[in-house]
Tab-separated table of C-alpha atoms in Angstrom:
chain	number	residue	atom	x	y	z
A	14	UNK	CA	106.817	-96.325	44.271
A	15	UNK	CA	103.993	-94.188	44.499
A	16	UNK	CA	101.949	-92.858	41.471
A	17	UNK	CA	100.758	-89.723	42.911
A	18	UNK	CA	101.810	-86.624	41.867
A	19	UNK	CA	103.695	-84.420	44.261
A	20	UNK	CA	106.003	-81.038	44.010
A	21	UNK	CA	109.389	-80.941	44.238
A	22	UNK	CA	108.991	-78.800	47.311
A	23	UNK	CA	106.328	-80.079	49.464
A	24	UNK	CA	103.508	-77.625	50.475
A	25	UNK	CA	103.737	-76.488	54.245
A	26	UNK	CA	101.881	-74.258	56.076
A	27	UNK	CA	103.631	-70.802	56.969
A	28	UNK	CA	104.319	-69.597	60.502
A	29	UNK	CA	102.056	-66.660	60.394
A	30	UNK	CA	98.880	-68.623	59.022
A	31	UNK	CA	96.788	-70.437	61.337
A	32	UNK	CA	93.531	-72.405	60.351
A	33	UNK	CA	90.760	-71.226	61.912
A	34	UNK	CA	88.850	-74.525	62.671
A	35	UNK	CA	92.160	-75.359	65.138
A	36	UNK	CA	91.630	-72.107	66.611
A	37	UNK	CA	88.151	-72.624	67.477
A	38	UNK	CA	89.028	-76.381	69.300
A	39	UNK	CA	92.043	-74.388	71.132
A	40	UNK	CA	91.028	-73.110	74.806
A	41	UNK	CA	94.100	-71.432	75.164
A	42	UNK	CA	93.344	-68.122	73.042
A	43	UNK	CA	92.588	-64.736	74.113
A	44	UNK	CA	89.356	-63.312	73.687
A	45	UNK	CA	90.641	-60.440	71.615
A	46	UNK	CA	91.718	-62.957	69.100
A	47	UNK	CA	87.716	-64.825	69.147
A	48	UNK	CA	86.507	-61.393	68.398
A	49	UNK	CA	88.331	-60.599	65.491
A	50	UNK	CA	87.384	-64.241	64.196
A	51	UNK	CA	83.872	-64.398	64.841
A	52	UNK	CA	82.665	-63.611	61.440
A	53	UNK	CA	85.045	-66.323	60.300
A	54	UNK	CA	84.081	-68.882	62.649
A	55	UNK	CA	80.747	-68.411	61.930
A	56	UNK	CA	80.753	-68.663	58.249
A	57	UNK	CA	83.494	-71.916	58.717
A	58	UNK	CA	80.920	-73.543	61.019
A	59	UNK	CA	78.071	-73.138	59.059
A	60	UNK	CA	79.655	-74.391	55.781
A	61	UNK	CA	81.623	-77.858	57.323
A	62	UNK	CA	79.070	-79.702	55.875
A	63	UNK	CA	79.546	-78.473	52.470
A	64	UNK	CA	83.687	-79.844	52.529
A	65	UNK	CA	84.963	-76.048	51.384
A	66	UNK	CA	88.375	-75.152	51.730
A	67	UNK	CA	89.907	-74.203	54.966
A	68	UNK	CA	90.309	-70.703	55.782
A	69	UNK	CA	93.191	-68.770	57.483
A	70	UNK	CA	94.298	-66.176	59.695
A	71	UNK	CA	97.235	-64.074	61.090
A	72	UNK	CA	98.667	-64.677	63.983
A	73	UNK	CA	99.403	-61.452	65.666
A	74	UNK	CA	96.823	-59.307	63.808
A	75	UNK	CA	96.051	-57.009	66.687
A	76	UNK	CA	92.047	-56.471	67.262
A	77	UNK	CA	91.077	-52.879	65.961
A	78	UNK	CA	91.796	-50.094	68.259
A	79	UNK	CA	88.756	-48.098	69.684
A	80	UNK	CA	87.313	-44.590	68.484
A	81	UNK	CA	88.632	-43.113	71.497
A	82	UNK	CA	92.184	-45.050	71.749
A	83	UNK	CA	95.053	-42.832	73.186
A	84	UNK	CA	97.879	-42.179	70.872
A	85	UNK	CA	100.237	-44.599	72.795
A	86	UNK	CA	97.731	-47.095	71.702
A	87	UNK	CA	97.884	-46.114	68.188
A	88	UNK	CA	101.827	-46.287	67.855
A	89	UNK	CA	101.777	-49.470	69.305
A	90	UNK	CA	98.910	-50.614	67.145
A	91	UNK	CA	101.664	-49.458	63.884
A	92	UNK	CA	104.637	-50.946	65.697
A	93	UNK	CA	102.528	-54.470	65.633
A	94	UNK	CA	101.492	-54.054	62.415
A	95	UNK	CA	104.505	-52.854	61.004
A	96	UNK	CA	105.915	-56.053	62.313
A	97	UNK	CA	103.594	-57.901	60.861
A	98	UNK	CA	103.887	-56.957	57.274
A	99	UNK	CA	107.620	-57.226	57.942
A	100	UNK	CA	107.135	-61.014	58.662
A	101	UNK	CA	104.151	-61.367	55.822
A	102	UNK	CA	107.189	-59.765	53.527
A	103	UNK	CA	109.661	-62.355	54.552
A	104	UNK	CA	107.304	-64.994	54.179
A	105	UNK	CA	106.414	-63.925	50.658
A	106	UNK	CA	109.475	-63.855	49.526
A	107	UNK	CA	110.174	-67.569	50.938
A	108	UNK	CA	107.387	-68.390	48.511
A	109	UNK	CA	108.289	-66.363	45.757
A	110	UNK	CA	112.032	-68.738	46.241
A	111	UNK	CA	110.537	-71.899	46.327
A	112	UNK	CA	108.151	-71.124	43.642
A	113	UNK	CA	111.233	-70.173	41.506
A	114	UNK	CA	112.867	-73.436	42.792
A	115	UNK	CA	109.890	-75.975	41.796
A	116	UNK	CA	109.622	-73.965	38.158
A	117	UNK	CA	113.597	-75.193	37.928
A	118	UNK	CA	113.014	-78.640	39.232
A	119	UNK	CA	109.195	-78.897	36.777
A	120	UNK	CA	111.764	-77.564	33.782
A	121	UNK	CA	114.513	-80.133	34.326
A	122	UNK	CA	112.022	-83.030	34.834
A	123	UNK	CA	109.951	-81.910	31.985
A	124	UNK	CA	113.735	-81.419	29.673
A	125	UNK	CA	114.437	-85.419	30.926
A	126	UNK	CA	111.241	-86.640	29.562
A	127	UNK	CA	109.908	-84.601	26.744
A	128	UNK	CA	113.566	-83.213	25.670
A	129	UNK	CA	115.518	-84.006	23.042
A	130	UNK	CA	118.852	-86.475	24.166
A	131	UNK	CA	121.945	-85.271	22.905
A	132	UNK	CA	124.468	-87.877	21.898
A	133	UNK	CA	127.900	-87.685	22.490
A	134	UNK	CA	130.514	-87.107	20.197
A	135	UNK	CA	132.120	-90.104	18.406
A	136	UNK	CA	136.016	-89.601	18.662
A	137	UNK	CA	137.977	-91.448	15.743
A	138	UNK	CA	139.817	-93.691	17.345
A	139	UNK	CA	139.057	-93.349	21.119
A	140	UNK	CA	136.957	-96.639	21.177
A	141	UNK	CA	139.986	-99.623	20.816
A	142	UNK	CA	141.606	-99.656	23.970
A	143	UNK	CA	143.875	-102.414	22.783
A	144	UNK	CA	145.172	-100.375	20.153
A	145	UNK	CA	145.542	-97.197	21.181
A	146	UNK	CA	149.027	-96.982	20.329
A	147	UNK	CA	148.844	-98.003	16.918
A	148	UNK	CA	149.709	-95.566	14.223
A	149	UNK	CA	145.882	-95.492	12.932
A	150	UNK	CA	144.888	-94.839	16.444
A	151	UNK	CA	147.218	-92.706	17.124
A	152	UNK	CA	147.047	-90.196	13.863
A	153	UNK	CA	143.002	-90.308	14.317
A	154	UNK	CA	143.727	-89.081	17.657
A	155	UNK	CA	145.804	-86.295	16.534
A	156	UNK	CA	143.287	-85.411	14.002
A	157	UNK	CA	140.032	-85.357	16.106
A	158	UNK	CA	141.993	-82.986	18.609
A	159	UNK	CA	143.292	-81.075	16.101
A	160	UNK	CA	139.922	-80.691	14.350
A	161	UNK	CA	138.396	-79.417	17.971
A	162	UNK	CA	140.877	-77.247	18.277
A	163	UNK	CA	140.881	-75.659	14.911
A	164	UNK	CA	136.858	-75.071	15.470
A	165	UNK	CA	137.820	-73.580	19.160
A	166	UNK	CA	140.358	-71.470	17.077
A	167	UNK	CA	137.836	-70.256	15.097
A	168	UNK	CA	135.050	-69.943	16.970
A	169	UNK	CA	137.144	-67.420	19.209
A	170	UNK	CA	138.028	-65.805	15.645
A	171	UNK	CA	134.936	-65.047	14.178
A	172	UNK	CA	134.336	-61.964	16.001
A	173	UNK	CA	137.846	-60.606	14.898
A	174	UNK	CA	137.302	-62.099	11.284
A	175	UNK	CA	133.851	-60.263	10.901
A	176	UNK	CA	134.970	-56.766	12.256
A	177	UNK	CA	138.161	-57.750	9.350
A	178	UNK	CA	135.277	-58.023	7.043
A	179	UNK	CA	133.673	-55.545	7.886
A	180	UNK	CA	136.203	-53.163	7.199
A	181	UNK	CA	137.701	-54.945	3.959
A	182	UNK	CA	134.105	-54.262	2.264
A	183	UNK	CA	134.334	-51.242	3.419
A	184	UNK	CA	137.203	-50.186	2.097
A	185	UNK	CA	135.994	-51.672	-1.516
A	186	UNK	CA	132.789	-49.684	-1.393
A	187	UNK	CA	134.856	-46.605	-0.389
A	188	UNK	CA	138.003	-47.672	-3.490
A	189	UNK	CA	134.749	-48.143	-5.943
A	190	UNK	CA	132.704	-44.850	-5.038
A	191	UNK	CA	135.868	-43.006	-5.388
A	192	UNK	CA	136.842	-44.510	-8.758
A	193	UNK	CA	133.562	-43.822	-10.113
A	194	UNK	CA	134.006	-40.229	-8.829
A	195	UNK	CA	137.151	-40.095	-10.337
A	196	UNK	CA	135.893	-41.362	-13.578
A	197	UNK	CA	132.894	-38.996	-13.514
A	198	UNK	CA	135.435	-36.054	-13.429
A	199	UNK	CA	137.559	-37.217	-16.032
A	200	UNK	CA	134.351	-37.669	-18.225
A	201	UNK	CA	133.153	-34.168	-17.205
A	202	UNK	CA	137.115	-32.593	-18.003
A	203	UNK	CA	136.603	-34.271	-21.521
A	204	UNK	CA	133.533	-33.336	-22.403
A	205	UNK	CA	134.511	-29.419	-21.170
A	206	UNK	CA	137.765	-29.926	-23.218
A	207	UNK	CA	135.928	-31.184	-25.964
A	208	UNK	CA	133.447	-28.067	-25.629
A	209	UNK	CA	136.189	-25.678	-25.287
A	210	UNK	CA	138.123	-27.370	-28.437
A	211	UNK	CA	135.053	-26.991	-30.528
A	212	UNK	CA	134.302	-23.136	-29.333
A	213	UNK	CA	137.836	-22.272	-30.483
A	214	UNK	CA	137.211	-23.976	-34.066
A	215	UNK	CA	134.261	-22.017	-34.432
A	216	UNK	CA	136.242	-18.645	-33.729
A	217	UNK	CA	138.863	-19.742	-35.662
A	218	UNK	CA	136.669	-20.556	-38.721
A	219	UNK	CA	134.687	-17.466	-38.035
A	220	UNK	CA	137.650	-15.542	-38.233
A	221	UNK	CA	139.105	-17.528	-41.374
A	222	UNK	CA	135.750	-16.674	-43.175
A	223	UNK	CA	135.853	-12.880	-42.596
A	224	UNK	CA	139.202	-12.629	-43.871
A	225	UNK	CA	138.109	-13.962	-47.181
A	226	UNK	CA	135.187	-11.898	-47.353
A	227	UNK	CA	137.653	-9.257	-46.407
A	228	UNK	CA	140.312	-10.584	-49.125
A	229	UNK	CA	137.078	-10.806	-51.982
A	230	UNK	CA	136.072	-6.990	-50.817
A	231	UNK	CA	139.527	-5.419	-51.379
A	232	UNK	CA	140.156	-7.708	-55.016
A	233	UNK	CA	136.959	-6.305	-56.143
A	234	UNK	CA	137.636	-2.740	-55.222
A	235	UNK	CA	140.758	-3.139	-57.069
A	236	UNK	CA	139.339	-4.660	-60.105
A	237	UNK	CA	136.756	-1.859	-60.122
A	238	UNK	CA	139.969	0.899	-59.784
A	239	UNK	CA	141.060	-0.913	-62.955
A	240	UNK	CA	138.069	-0.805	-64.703
């Protein structure tokens, strides 16, 4: 058992990456390819000593056309690098995979040692083998499934029983507000009537007192006729 720590993917180098230092001990390469590495070489060789990290190239990265390249030269030139990006794109997305892939695998390992453990669920009744047909066994039995199923039951009710609830509070608000109109308007219709009630006393009395004063006037004339 080894106590070194590793990835749950191990690291390997990509197709389209080649270290430079095993291109410079390779006699098989094209001298296009040590031109367009020279300025790598040179800065690799002069810094072995100091243990820095490896550096990379591309395979296929074509060497840079001329000034004076022909146009044939320049599509083909695209065409290559077009094909390389297409390859760089693939390989990114390999990457981008197995990235997701160790993040899943560094999740579950960190859940298993840092995570809470979840017990299971003690069933009344489920741990006497040798008398699981007894009447206690057999009623706790009945009961623990019928107490998961009454929670399924509800679980797969709540969203019905809150839209119910929903609309039985609404209805009370919209019973209440209309109630309290309703006993706004009787209040207003009984203070009118009351208004209206005490407008026609007022005539009434008005009308009552000139009368009298009438009645008075026409006794007096008369008792002045007498006199």
């Amino acid at each position: 058992m080894t106590t070194q720590s590793s990835q749950p993917l191990p690291a390997s180098l990509p197709s389209i990456l080649v270290p430079i230092q095993s291109e410079l001990n390779n006699d098989n390469l094209s001298h296009t390819t040590r031109t367009s590495t020279t300025s790598f070489t040179t800065n690799s060789t002069s810094t072995s000593t100091l243990h820095m990290a490896p550096q990379y190239i591309l395979v296929g990265l074509p060497p840079p056309t001329p000034f004076h390249a022909s146009r044939d030269a320049l599509r083909q030139e695209n065409a290559n690098l077009r094909k390389l990006l297409e390859a760089t794109t693939t390989q990114i997305q390999r990457d981008y995979a197995q990235k997701q892939l160790m993040d899943a695998e560094n999740a579950r390992l960190r859940s298993r040692l840092y995570g809470k453990e979840t017990k299971r669920k003690w069933i009344e009744g489920s741990g006497h083998p040798r008398h699981l047909t007894s009447e206690e066994s057999l009623e706790a039995l009945a009961k623990a499934e019928w107490q998961q199923r009454w929670k399924e039951l509800l679980r797969e009710a709540t969203p019905y029983l809150k839209e119910k609830k929903k609309a039985i509070v609404a209805t009370i608000t919209r019973q209440k507000q209309e109630e309290a109109q309703a006993k706004r308007e009787a209040e207003q219709q009984e203070k009118e009537a009351l208004k209206k009630k005490k407008l026609e006393e007022e005539a009434l009395e008005k009308i009552r007192q000139a009368e009298e004063q009438k009645a008075e006037k026409q006794r007096r004339e008369e008792e002045q006729k007498r006199e």
